[in-house]
Short mmCIF file of C-alpha atoms in Angstrom, two decimals:
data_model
loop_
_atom_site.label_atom_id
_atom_site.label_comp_id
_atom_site.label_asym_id
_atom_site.label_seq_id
_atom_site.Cartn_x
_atom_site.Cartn_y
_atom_site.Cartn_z
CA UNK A 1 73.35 74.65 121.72
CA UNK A 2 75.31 71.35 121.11
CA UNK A 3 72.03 69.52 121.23
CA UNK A 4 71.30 71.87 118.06
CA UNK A 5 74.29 71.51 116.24
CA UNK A 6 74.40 67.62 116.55
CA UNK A 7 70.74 67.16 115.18
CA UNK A 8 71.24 69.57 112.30
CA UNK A 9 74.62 67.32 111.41
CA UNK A 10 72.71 63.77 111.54
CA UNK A 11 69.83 65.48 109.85
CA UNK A 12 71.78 66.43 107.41
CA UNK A 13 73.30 63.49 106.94
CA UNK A 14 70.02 61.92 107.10
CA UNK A 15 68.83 63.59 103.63
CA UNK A 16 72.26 61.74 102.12
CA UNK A 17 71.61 58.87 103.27
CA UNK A 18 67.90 58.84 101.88
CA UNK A 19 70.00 60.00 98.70
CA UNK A 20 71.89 56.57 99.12
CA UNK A 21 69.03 54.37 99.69
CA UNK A 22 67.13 55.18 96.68
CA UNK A 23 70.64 54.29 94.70
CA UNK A 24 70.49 51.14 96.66
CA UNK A 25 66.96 50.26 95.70
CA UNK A 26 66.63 51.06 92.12
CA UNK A 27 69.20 48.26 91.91
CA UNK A 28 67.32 46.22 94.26
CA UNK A 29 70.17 45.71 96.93
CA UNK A 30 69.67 44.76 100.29
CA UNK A 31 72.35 46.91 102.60
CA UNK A 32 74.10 45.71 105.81
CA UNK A 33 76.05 48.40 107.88
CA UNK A 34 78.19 45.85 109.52
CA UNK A 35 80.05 47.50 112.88
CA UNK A 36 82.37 46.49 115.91
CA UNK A 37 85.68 47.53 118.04
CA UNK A 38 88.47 47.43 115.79
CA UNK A 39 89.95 43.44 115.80
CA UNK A 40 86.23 42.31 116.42
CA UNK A 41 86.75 40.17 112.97
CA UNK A 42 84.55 41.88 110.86
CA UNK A 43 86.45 41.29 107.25
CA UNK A 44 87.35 37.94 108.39
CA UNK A 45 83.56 37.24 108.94
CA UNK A 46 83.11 38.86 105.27
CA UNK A 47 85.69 36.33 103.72
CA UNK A 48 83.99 33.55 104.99
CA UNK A 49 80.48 35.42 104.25
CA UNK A 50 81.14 35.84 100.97
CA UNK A 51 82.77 32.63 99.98
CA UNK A 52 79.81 30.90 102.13
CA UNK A 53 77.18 32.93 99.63
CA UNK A 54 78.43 31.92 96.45
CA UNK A 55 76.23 31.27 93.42
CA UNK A 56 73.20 31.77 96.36
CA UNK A 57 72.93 35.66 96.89
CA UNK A 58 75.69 38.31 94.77
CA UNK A 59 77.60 40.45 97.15
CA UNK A 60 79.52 43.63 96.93
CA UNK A 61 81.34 45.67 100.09
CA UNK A 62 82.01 48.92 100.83
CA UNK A 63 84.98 48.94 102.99
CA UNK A 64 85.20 51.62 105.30
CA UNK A 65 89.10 52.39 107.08
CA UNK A 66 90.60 55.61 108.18
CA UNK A 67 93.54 54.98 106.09
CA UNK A 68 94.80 52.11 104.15
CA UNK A 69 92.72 49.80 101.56
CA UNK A 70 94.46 46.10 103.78
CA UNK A 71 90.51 45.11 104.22
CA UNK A 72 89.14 45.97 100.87
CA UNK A 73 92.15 44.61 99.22
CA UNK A 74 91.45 41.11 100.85
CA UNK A 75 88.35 41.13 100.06
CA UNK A 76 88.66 42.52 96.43
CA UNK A 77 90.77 38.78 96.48
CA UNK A 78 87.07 36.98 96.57
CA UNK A 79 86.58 38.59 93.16
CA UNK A 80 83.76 40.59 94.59
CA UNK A 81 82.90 44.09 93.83
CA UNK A 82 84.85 46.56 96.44
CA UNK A 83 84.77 50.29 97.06
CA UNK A 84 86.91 51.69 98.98
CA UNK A 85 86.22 54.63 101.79
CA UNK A 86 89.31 56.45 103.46
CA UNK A 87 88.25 58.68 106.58
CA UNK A 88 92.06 60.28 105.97
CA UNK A 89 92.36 62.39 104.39
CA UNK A 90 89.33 63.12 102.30
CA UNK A 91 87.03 63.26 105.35
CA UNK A 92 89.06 64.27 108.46
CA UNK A 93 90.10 60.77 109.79
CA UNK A 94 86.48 60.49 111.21
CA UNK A 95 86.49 57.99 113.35
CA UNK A 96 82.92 56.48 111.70
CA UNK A 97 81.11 56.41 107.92
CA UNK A 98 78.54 59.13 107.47
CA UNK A 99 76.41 59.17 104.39
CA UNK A 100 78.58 61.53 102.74
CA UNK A 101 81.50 59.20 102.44
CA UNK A 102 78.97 56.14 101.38
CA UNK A 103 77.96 58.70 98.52
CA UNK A 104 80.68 59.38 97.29
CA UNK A 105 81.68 55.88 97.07
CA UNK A 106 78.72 54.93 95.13
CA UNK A 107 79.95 55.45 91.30
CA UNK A 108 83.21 53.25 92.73
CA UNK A 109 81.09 49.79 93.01
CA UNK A 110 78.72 48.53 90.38
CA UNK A 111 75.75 47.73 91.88
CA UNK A 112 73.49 46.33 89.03
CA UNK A 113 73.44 42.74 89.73
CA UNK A 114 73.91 42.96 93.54
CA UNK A 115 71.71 41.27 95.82
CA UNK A 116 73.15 42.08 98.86
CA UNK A 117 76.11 45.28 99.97
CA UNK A 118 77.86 45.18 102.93
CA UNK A 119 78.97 48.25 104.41
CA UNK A 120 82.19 47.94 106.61
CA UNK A 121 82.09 50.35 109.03
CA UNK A 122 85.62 51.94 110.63
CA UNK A 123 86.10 49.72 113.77
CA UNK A 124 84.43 51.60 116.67
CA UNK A 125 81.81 51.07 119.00
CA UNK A 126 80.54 54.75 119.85
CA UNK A 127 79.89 56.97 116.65
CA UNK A 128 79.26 54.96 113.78
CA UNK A 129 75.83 53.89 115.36
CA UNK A 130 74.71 57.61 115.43
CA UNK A 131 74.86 57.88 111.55
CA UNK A 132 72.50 56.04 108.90
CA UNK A 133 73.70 55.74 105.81
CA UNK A 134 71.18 54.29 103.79
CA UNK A 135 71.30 50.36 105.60
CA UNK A 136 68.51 48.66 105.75
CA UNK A 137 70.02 46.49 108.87
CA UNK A 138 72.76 47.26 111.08
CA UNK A 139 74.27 44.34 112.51
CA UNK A 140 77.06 44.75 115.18
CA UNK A 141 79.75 42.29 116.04
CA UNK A 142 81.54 41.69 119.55
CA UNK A 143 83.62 38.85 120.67
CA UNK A 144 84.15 36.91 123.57
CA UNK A 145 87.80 38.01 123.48
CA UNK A 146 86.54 41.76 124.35
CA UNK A 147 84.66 40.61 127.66
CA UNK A 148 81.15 40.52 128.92
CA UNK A 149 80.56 44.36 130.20
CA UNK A 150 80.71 45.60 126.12
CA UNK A 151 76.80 45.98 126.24
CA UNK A 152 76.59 48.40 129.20
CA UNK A 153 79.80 50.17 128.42
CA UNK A 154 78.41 51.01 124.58
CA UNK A 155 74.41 50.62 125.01
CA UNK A 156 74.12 53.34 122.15
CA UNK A 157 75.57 50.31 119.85
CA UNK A 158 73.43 47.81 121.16
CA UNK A 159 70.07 49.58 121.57
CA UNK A 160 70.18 50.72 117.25
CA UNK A 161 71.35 46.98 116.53
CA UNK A 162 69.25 44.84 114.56
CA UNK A 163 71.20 41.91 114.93
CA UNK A 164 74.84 41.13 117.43
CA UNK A 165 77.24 38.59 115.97
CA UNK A 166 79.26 37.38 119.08
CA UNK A 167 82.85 36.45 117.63
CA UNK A 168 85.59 34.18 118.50
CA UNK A 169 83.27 31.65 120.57
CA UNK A 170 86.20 29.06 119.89
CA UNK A 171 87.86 30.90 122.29
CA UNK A 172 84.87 30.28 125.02
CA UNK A 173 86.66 28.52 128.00
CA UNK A 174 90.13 29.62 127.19
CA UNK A 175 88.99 33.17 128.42
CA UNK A 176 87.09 33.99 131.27
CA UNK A 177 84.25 35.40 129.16
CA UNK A 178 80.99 34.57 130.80
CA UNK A 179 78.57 34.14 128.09
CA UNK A 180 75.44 34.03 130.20
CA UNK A 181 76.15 37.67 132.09
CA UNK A 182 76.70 38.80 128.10
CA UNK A 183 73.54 37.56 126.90
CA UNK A 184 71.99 39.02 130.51
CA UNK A 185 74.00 42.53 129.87
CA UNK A 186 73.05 42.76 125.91
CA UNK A 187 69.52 41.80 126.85
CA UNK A 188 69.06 44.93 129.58
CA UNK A 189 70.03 46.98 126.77
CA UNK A 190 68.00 46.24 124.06
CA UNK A 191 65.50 42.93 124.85
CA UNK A 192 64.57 42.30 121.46
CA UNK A 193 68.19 42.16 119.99
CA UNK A 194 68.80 38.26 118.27
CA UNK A 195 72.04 37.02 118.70
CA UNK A 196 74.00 34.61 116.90
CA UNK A 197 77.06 33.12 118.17
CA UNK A 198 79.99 31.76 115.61
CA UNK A 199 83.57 31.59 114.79
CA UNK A 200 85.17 33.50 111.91
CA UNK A 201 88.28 31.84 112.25
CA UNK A 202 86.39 27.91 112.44
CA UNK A 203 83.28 28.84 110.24
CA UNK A 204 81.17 27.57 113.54
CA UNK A 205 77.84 29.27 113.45
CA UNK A 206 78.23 30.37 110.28
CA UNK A 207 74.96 28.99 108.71
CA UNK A 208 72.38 31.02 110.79
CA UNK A 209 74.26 33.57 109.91
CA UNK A 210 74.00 33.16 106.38
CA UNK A 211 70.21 32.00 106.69
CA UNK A 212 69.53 35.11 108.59
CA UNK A 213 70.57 37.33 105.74
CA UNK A 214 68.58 35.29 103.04
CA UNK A 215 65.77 35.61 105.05
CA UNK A 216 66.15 39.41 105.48
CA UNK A 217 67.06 39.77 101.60
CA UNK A 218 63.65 37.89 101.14
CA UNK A 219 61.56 39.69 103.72
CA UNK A 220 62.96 43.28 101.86
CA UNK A 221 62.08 42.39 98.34
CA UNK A 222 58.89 41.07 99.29
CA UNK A 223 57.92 43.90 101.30
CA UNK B 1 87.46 75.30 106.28
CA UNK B 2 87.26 72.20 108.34
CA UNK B 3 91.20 72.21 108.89
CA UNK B 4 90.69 75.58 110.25
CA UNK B 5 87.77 74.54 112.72
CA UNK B 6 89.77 71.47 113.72
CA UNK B 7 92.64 73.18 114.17
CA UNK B 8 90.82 75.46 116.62
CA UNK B 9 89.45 72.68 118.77
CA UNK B 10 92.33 71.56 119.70
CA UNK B 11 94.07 74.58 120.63
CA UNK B 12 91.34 75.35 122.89
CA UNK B 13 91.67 71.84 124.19
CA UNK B 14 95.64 72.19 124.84
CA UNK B 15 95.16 75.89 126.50
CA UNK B 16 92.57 73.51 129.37
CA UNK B 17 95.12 70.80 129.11
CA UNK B 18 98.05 73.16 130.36
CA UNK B 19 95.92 74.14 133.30
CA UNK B 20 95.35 69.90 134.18
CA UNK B 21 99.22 70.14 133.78
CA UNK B 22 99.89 72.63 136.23
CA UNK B 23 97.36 70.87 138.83
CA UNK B 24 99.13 67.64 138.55
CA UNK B 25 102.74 69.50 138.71
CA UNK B 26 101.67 71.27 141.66
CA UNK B 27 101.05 67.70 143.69
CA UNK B 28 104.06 65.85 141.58
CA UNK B 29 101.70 63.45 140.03
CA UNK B 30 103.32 61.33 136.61
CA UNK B 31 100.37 61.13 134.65
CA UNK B 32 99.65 57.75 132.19
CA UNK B 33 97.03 58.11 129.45
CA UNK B 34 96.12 54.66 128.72
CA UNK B 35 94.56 54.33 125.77
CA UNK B 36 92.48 51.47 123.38
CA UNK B 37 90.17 49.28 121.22
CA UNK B 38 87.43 48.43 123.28
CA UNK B 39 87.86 45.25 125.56
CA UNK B 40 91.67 45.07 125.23
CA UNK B 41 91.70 44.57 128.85
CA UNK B 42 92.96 48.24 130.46
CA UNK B 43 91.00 47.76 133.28
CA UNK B 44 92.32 44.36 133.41
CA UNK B 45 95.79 45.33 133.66
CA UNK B 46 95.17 48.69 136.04
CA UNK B 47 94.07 45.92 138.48
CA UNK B 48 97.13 44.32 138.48
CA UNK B 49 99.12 47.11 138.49
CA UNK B 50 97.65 48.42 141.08
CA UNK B 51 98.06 45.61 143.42
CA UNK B 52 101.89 45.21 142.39
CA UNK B 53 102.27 49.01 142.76
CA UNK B 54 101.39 48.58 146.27
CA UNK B 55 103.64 50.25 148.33
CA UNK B 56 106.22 50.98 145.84
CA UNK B 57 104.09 54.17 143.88
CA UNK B 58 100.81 55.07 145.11
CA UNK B 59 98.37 55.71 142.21
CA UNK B 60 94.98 56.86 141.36
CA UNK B 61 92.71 56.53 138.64
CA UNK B 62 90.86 59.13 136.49
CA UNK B 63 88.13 56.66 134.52
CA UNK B 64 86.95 57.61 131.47
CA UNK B 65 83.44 56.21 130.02
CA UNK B 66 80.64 57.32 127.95
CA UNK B 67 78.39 55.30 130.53
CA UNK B 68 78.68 53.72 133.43
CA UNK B 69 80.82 53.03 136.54
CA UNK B 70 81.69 49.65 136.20
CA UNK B 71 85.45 50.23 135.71
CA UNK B 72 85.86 52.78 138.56
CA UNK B 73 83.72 50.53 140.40
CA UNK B 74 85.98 47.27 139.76
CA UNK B 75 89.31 49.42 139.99
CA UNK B 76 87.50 51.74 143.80
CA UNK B 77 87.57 47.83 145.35
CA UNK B 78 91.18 48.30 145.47
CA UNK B 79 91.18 51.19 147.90
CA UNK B 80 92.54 54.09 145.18
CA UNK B 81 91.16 57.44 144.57
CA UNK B 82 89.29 57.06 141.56
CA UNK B 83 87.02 59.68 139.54
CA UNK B 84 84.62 58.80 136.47
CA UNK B 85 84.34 60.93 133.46
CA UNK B 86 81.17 60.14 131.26
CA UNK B 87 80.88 61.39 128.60
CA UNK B 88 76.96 60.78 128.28
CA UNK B 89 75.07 62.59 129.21
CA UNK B 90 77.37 65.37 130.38
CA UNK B 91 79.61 65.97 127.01
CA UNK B 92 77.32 64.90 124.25
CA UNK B 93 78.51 60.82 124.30
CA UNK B 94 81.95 61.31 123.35
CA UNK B 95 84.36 58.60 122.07
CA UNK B 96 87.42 60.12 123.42
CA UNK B 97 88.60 62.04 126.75
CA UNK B 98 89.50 65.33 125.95
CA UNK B 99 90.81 67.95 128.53
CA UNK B 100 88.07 69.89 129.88
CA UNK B 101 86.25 66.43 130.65
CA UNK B 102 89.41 66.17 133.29
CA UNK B 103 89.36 69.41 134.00
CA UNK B 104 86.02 68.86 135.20
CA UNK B 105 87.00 65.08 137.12
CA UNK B 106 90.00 66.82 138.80
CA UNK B 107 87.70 68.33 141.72
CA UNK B 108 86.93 64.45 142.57
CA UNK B 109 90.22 63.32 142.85
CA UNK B 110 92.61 63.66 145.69
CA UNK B 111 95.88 64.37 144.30
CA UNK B 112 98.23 64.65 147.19
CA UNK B 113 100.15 62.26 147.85
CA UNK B 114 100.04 60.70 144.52
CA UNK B 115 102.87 59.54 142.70
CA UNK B 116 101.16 58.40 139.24
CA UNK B 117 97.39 59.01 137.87
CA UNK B 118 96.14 56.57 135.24
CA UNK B 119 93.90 57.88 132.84
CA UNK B 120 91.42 55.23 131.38
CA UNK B 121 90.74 57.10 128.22
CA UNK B 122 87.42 55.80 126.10
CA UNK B 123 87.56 52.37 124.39
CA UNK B 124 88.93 53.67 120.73
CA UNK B 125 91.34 53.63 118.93
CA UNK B 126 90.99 56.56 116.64
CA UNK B 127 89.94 60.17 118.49
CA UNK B 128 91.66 59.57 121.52
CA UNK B 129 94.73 59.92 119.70
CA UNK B 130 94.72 63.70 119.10
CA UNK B 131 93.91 64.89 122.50
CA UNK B 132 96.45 65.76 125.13
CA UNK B 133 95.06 66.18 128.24
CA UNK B 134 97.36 66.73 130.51
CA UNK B 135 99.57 63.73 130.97
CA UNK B 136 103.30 62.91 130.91
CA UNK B 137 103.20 59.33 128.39
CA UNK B 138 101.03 57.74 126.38
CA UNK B 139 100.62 54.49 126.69
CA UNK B 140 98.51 52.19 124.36
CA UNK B 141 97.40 48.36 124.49
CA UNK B 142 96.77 46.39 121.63
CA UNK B 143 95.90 42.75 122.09
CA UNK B 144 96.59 39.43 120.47
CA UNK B 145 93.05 38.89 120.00
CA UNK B 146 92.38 42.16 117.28
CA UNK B 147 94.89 40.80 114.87
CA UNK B 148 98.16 41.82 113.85
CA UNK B 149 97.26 44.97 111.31
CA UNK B 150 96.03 47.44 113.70
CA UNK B 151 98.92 49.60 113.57
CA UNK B 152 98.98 49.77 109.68
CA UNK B 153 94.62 50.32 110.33
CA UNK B 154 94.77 52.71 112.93
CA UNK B 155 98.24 54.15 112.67
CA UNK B 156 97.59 57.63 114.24
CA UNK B 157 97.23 56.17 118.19
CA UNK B 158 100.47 54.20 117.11
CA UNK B 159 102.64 57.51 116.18
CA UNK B 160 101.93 59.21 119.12
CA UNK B 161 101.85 56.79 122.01
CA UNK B 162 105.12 56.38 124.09
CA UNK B 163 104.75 52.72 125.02
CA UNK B 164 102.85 50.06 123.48
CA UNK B 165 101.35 47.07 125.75
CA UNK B 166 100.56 43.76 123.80
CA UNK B 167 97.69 42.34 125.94
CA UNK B 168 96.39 38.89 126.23
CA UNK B 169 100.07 36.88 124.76
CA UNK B 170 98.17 34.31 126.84
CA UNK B 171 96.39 33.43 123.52
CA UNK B 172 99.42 33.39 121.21
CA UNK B 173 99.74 30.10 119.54
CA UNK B 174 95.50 29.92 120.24
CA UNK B 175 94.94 32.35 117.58
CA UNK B 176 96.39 33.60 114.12
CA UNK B 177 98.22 36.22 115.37
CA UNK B 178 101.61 36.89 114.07
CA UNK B 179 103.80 38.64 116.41
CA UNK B 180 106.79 39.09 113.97
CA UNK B 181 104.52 40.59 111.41
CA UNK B 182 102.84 42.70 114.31
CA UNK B 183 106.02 44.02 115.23
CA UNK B 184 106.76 45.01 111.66
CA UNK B 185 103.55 46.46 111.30
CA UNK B 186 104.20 48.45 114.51
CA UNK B 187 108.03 49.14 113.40
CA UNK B 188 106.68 50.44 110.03
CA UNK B 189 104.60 53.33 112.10
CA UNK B 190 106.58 54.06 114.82
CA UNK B 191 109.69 53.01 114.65
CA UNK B 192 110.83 54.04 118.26
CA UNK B 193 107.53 52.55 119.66
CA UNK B 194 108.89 50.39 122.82
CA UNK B 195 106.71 47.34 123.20
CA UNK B 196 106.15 45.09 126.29
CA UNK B 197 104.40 41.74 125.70
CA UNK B 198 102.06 40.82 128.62
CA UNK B 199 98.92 38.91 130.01
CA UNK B 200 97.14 40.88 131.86
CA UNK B 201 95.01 37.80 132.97
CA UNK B 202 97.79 35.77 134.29
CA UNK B 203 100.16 38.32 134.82
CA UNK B 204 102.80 37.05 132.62
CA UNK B 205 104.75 40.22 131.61
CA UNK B 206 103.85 42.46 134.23
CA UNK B 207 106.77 43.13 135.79
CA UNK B 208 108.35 44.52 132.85
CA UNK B 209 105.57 47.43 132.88
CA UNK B 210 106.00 47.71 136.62
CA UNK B 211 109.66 48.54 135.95
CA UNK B 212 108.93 51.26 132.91
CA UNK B 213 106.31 52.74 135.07
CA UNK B 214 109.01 52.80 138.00
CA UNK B 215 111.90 54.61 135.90
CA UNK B 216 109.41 56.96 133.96
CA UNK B 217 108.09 58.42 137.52
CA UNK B 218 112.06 59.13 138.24
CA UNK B 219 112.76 60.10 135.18
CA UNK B 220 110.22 62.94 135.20
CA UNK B 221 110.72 63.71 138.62
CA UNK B 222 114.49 64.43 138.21
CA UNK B 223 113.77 66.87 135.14
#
């Protein structure tokens, strides 16, 4: 019976999302849904993403919070497009996006002239990889500050990840983060899951980052 | 509509939670739900607690995960009752305890004798929030590490807890984090939230939340 219920919900939300990826390709944008544990550093990571990508790729965000606009109003600082998503109250302080809520964010950003949207998912590491909403990549972010065991304590997360961003290495060897058991962990859940390693805070890493999403902005629009 | 149906849920929920209640009145058990972002270090600290309860309180540990056994595993070395909820497969993959889920664990959990049962709710910061399920206090942890705007981001878990733990003050001065802003931010929510700083890797702290623990088991058992 609940087996039922949940796969009419994400099928549901399944013909939304389909709904938001035709929006997102008739203006030829490439879509990261960008997720991690709240604190991870995901808007910090943007700040320094979108600075990094100046003149190279344009970049818009849609910031996803249960209440409050503190991200989105950082980022809006960058003098880059920004939509705003509240999970409360409009949508029941869900604890994850769903296509819905990207939907009806959609006339907020302007994406003609957009190369690239990231989607900034509410900081949790259990629902928001059950729902697509439109992404053509879902890249999750953990960080040596939240320990080694993240991979088999969320597997969901790291098994629908096309990409892990492990955070806050400059704080390798001032914790007692073991980064070979992580890679070993993240590795028995999903094998085929690239990892980059970098530092929000120092900009370390940063570059393979930001080569990995030209290449996958390339490899989209040539496909 | 969907105020209605959530409204339902968890009146349902508090009719099972009143039974968990009554079980843990019946054996005089003070019951912590200890609740957080993933990797704040819970686990972390009900290791240390436990050893410097020793003696003093005797304790068990109801652990709550979608997968796995690797906290009850860590926190069973220790020679405490401990039961694991997961919440996949057996409750659809869950990102929160809610009170049938320990209605269920009670059975594997010896309760006499027991002065205090932790309750290692789900890494997350939003859902956990609205379930009672059962216990005396709630008790969150926030950490240096996830940045000082969590309670303006997540403010729900930081109205209703009793006691907030700053984790990991080992990295203060390491990182950005600004504890008098935190503690505005914090202030701004809640303003009766109590908040002990600690380290819950080098112990720094600890005795402060050995003490609170202490007086909130006499507290309740004198009313």
């Amino acid at each position: 019976m609940e087996i039922s219920v949940l796969r009419n919900v994400l099928d549901a939300n399944d013909v939304i999302a389909k709904e938001n990826r035709k929006a997102f390709d008739a203006h030829g944008c490439f879509v990261v849904n960008l997720m991690s544990a709240p604190g991870s550093g995901k808007t910090t990571l943007l700040e320094r993403t979108l600075r990094a990508l100046d003149g190279r790729l344009k970049a818009g965000v849609i910031e996803g919070d249960v209440q409050g606009s503190l991200d989105a109003d950082r980022l809006a600082r960058l003098g880059v497009p920004v939509a705003q998503i509240n999970t409360d109250p409009h949508f029941g302080g869900e604890c994850h996006l769903d296509a819905r809520m990207v939907w009806h964010a959609l006339p907020a950003i302007e994406l003609d002239g957009l190369d690239l949207v990231f989607i900034e998912n509410v900081g949790n590491l259990v629902c928001p990889a059950e729902f697509w909403v439109g992404e053509d990549r879902k890249v999750m972010m953990s960080s040596v500050a939240e320990g080694e065991d993240k991979p088999l304590k969320y597997p969901l997360m790291f098994r629908v990840s096309d990409l892990l961003l492990l955070n806050k290495v400059d704080l390798l060897g001032r914790s007692d983060f073991d980064l070979a058991r992580f890679r070993a962990n993240a590795a028995r859940v999903n094998p085929a899951l690239g990892i980059i390693e970098l530092s929000a805070r120092t900009g370390q890493g940063l570059e393979a980052w930001i080569e990995w999403l030209a290449r996958e902005v390339e490899t989209v629009r040539l496909s």
